[in-house]
Amino acid sequence: AQSVTQLGSHVSVSEGALVLLRCNYSSSVPPYLFWYVQYPNQGLQLLLKYTTGATLVKGINGFEAEFKKSETSFHLTKPSAHMSDAAEYFCAVIPNTGGFKTIFGAGTRLFVKA
Amino acid sequence: DAMVIQNPRYQVTQFGKPVTLSCSQTLNHNVMYWYQQKSSQAPKLLFHYYDKDFNNEADTPDNFQSRRPNTSFCFLDIRSPGLGDAAMYLCATSTDSKTQYFGPGTRLLVL
């Protein structure tokens, strides 16, 4: 069965430092890949997604992610963290089999220190 | 603005008393989802509709039902809420693009 692994349930960075949130998926066929962000007591918001084409995907708020098929990874990065980036981040996949079921990773809570 | 609306934002019910959560969308998306999210956990898919085609997850308890009377509205019915059903319930929509648009959620408290 398809699964999504986010390494690190909590990540803490200083303001201005690089943000790196890790995501690996298990699938022999590359799925649709997503990163969502969730602020407290709110729904999820799409940061970026990969379907086909260019493997480096740029999203909102300065985030980007690179699809690496050989590593089955889709890590999320941001060059310089801002206090407002503190939130929960979910990596998610939809298997490329024509369905709509989304499989979420367990989430990574990002803390940003002043 | 086109959006996904969930009412109410907070719902308090009594143990065993049926409760209905509602979701509406102005995006005209053909897919609608209901998720349950407990504290510090990922959203757990309960079911989704592709148009009127209902897709139930195998591990969704029978206590949870859903209705989609038209494209815009979708309801989550919890027939006999237990303490373990206290959670945030998220509604989302999508199209063939697969991107999901989430509502703000309804936080359910069971007393």
Tab-separated table of C-alpha atoms in Angstrom:
chain	number	residue	atom	x	y	z
A	1	ALA	CA	0.000	0.000	0.000
A	2	GLN	CA	1.079	3.519	-0.704
A	3	SER	CA	2.607	5.361	2.251
A	4	VAL	CA	4.124	8.739	3.003
A	5	THR	CA	6.893	9.287	5.532
A	6	GLN	CA	7.786	12.662	6.946
A	7	LEU	CA	11.065	12.535	8.803
A	8	GLY	CA	10.864	14.542	11.996
A	9	SER	CA	7.599	15.341	13.726
A	10	HIS	CA	9.118	18.618	14.940
A	11	VAL	CA	11.669	20.857	13.261
A	12	SER	CA	13.048	24.003	14.855
A	13	VAL	CA	14.978	26.678	12.952
A	14	SER	CA	16.091	30.200	13.657
A	15	GLU	CA	14.533	33.095	11.801
A	16	GLY	CA	16.465	33.604	8.576
A	17	ALA	CA	17.792	30.044	8.489
A	18	LEU	CA	17.133	27.416	5.847
A	19	VAL	CA	13.978	25.355	6.234
A	20	LEU	CA	14.152	21.716	5.135
A	21	LEU	CA	11.192	19.394	5.679
A	22	ARG	CA	11.608	15.854	4.438
A	23	CYS	CA	9.078	13.666	2.668
A	24	ASN	CA	9.470	10.226	1.142
A	25	TYR	CA	6.797	8.162	-0.545
A	26	SER	CA	6.548	4.495	-1.383
A	27	SER	CA	5.453	3.849	-4.922
A	28	SER	CA	7.035	2.401	-8.018
A	29	VAL	CA	4.973	4.790	-10.134
A	30	PRO	CA	5.420	8.453	-9.234
A	31	PRO	CA	2.216	9.738	-7.687
A	32	TYR	CA	0.810	13.228	-7.541
A	33	LEU	CA	2.739	14.971	-4.750
A	34	PHE	CA	1.595	17.833	-2.551
A	35	TRP	CA	2.682	19.950	0.380
A	36	TYR	CA	-0.018	21.547	2.497
A	37	VAL	CA	0.335	23.948	5.426
A	38	GLN	CA	-2.023	24.173	8.385
A	39	TYR	CA	-2.145	27.035	10.846
A	40	PRO	CA	-3.800	26.503	14.248
A	41	ASN	CA	-7.558	25.968	14.097
A	42	GLN	CA	-7.637	26.313	10.326
A	43	GLY	CA	-7.997	24.047	7.349
A	44	LEU	CA	-5.122	23.003	5.138
A	45	GLN	CA	-3.793	25.252	2.393
A	46	LEU	CA	-1.885	24.113	-0.668
A	47	LEU	CA	1.751	25.231	-0.757
A	48	LEU	CA	2.747	23.473	-3.967
A	49	LYS	CA	2.254	20.318	-5.987
A	50	TYR	CA	4.021	18.134	-8.500
A	51	THR	CA	2.211	16.253	-11.230
A	52	THR	CA	4.496	16.049	-14.247
A	53	GLY	CA	7.194	18.099	-15.906
A	54	ALA	CA	9.820	20.197	-14.151
A	55	THR	CA	10.996	18.480	-10.998
A	56	LEU	CA	11.653	21.694	-9.082
A	57	VAL	CA	8.336	23.153	-8.068
A	58	LYS	CA	7.867	26.631	-6.668
A	59	GLY	CA	5.011	27.402	-4.349
A	60	ILE	CA	3.600	30.195	-2.259
A	61	ASN	CA	5.391	32.056	0.519
A	62	GLY	CA	8.835	31.344	-0.944
A	63	PHE	CA	8.646	27.572	-0.564
A	64	GLU	CA	9.838	25.107	-3.155
A	65	ALA	CA	10.177	21.352	-3.429
A	66	GLU	CA	12.130	19.020	-5.656
A	67	PHE	CA	10.815	15.710	-6.914
A	68	LYS	CA	13.567	13.085	-6.992
A	69	LYS	CA	12.307	9.861	-8.508
A	70	SER	CA	15.466	7.913	-7.737
A	71	GLU	CA	15.127	8.781	-4.052
A	72	THR	CA	11.285	8.691	-3.980
A	73	SER	CA	11.489	12.030	-2.213
A	74	PHE	CA	9.745	15.385	-2.326
A	75	HIS	CA	11.487	17.540	0.262
A	76	LEU	CA	10.237	21.048	1.010
A	77	THR	CA	12.663	23.942	1.377
A	78	LYS	CA	12.700	27.655	1.991
A	79	PRO	CA	15.961	29.620	1.972
A	80	SER	CA	15.099	31.938	4.853
A	81	ALA	CA	12.571	31.164	7.570
A	82	HIS	CA	10.153	33.788	8.791
A	83	MET	CA	8.262	33.779	12.061
A	84	SER	CA	5.022	33.487	10.117
A	85	ASP	CA	6.168	30.117	8.721
A	86	ALA	CA	5.551	28.460	12.073
A	87	ALA	CA	2.817	25.916	11.347
A	88	GLU	CA	2.126	22.233	10.657
A	89	TYR	CA	3.228	20.961	7.267
A	90	PHE	CA	1.788	17.885	5.590
A	91	CYS	CA	3.185	16.009	2.652
A	92	ALA	CA	0.528	14.149	0.697
A	93	VAL	CA	0.260	11.876	-2.325
A	94	ILE	CA	-2.483	10.725	-4.638
A	95	PRO	CA	-1.562	7.502	-6.433
A	96	ASN	CA	-1.370	7.923	-10.176
A	97	THR	CA	-4.096	5.341	-10.768
A	98	GLY	CA	-7.012	7.609	-11.583
A	99	GLY	CA	-8.510	7.907	-8.116
A	100	PHE	CA	-8.847	10.785	-5.680
A	101	LYS	CA	-7.895	9.265	-2.348
A	102	THR	CA	-5.183	11.337	-0.687
A	103	ILE	CA	-2.644	9.788	1.635
A	104	PHE	CA	-1.168	12.222	4.119
A	105	GLY	CA	2.077	12.017	5.988
A	106	ALA	CA	1.986	12.384	9.756
A	107	GLY	CA	2.965	16.027	9.555
A	108	THR	CA	5.922	18.113	10.682
A	109	ARG	CA	5.490	20.991	13.056
A	110	LEU	CA	7.855	23.835	12.218
A	111	PHE	CA	9.023	26.117	15.016
A	112	VAL	CA	10.799	29.364	14.147
A	113	LYS	CA	12.957	30.979	16.813
A	114	ALA	CA	13.587	34.695	16.914
B	1	ASP	CA	-14.361	34.830	-3.422
B	2	ALA	CA	-14.989	31.220	-4.313
B	3	MET	CA	-14.518	29.121	-1.250
B	4	VAL	CA	-15.362	26.163	0.966
B	5	ILE	CA	-17.563	27.024	3.914
B	6	GLN	CA	-18.135	24.907	6.985
B	7	ASN	CA	-20.806	25.520	9.559
B	8	PRO	CA	-20.710	25.703	12.431
B	9	ARG	CA	-17.039	26.326	13.283
B	10	TYR	CA	-17.564	24.853	16.738
B	11	GLN	CA	-20.166	22.261	17.632
B	12	VAL	CA	-20.934	20.887	21.055
B	13	THR	CA	-23.070	17.788	21.351
B	14	GLN	CA	-23.953	15.262	23.998
B	15	PHE	CA	-22.804	11.690	24.081
B	16	GLY	CA	-25.120	9.698	21.829
B	17	LYS	CA	-27.018	12.713	20.442
B	18	PRO	CA	-27.017	12.821	16.625
B	19	VAL	CA	-25.194	15.734	15.073
B	20	THR	CA	-24.857	17.036	11.507
B	21	LEU	CA	-21.993	19.071	10.158
B	22	SER	CA	-22.383	20.951	6.922
B	23	CYS	CA	-20.117	21.989	4.095
B	24	SER	CA	-20.850	24.152	1.097
B	25	GLN	CA	-18.703	25.249	-1.809
B	26	THR	CA	-18.864	27.916	-4.467
B	27	LEU	CA	-16.059	26.375	-6.530
B	28	ASN	CA	-18.352	24.039	-8.471
B	29	HIS	CA	-15.921	21.188	-7.859
B	30	ASN	CA	-17.128	17.681	-8.548
B	31	VAL	CA	-15.209	15.977	-5.741
B	32	MET	CA	-15.960	16.552	-2.062
B	33	TYR	CA	-14.211	14.973	0.914
B	34	TRP	CA	-14.742	14.625	4.638
B	35	TYR	CA	-11.744	14.191	6.919
B	36	GLN	CA	-11.434	13.661	10.633
B	37	GLN	CA	-8.386	15.229	12.263
B	38	LYS	CA	-7.427	14.640	15.878
B	39	SER	CA	-4.917	16.731	17.743
B	40	SER	CA	-1.392	16.611	16.315
B	41	GLN	CA	-2.391	14.019	13.706
B	42	ALA	CA	-2.798	13.966	9.971
B	43	PRO	CA	-6.274	14.251	8.475
B	44	LYS	CA	-7.950	10.868	8.143
B	45	LEU	CA	-10.187	10.421	5.128
B	46	LEU	CA	-13.687	9.275	6.057
B	47	PHE	CA	-15.282	9.317	2.595
B	48	HIS	CA	-15.426	11.245	-0.630
B	49	TYR	CA	-17.874	11.879	-3.443
B	50	TYR	CA	-17.061	12.025	-7.100
B	51	ASP	CA	-20.192	13.812	-8.272
B	52	LYS	CA	-22.885	11.645	-6.673
B	53	ASP	CA	-20.697	8.556	-6.556
B	54	PHE	CA	-20.028	7.837	-2.872
B	55	ASN	CA	-16.717	6.290	-1.803
B	56	ASN	CA	-16.495	5.079	1.777
B	57	GLU	CA	-13.182	4.225	3.391
B	58	ALA	CA	-13.051	0.669	4.704
B	59	ASP	CA	-12.210	1.749	8.247
B	60	THR	CA	-14.823	4.515	8.538
B	61	PRO	CA	-17.195	3.520	11.349
B	62	ASP	CA	-20.855	2.927	10.463
B	63	ASN	CA	-21.649	5.684	12.946
B	64	PHE	CA	-20.539	8.156	10.262
B	65	GLN	CA	-22.807	8.835	7.297
B	66	SER	CA	-22.772	11.416	4.559
B	67	ARG	CA	-25.179	13.051	2.152
B	68	ARG	CA	-24.568	15.137	-0.922
B	69	PRO	CA	-27.894	16.485	-2.156
B	70	ASN	CA	-26.323	18.625	-4.884
B	71	THR	CA	-22.936	19.796	-6.163
B	72	SER	CA	-22.656	22.609	-3.640
B	73	PHE	CA	-23.537	20.922	-0.374
B	74	CYS	CA	-22.273	17.952	1.576
B	75	PHE	CA	-23.241	16.829	5.078
B	76	LEU	CA	-21.591	14.652	7.676
B	77	ASP	CA	-23.979	12.879	10.035
B	78	ILE	CA	-22.702	11.290	13.228
B	79	ARG	CA	-25.531	9.097	14.435
B	80	SER	CA	-24.395	8.441	17.985
B	81	PRO	CA	-21.317	10.472	18.878
B	82	GLY	CA	-18.915	8.988	21.354
B	83	LEU	CA	-16.174	10.711	23.296
B	84	GLY	CA	-13.674	9.370	20.783
B	85	ASP	CA	-15.385	11.273	17.971
B	86	ALA	CA	-14.315	14.626	19.362
B	87	ALA	CA	-12.078	16.052	16.659
B	88	MET	CA	-11.749	18.624	13.919
B	89	TYR	CA	-13.782	17.710	10.854
B	90	LEU	CA	-12.475	19.060	7.583
B	91	CYS	CA	-14.337	19.322	4.314
B	92	ALA	CA	-12.418	19.664	1.078
B	93	THR	CA	-13.163	19.875	-2.632
B	94	SER	CA	-11.209	19.141	-5.767
B	95	THR	CA	-11.438	18.554	-9.484
B	96	ASP	CA	-9.488	16.330	-11.842
B	97	SER	CA	-6.469	18.509	-11.028
B	98	LYS	CA	-6.332	16.646	-7.685
B	99	THR	CA	-5.548	19.816	-5.714
B	100	GLN	CA	-7.759	19.977	-2.623
B	101	TYR	CA	-9.318	23.138	-1.276
B	102	PHE	CA	-10.112	22.900	2.410
B	103	GLY	CA	-12.694	24.602	4.526
B	104	PRO	CA	-11.752	26.023	7.932
B	105	GLY	CA	-13.069	22.964	9.732
B	106	THR	CA	-15.652	22.289	12.420
B	107	ARG	CA	-14.351	21.427	15.861
B	108	LEU	CA	-16.661	18.913	17.522
B	109	LEU	CA	-16.813	18.565	21.288
B	110	VAL	CA	-18.709	15.627	22.788
B	111	LEU	CA	-19.848	15.982	26.385
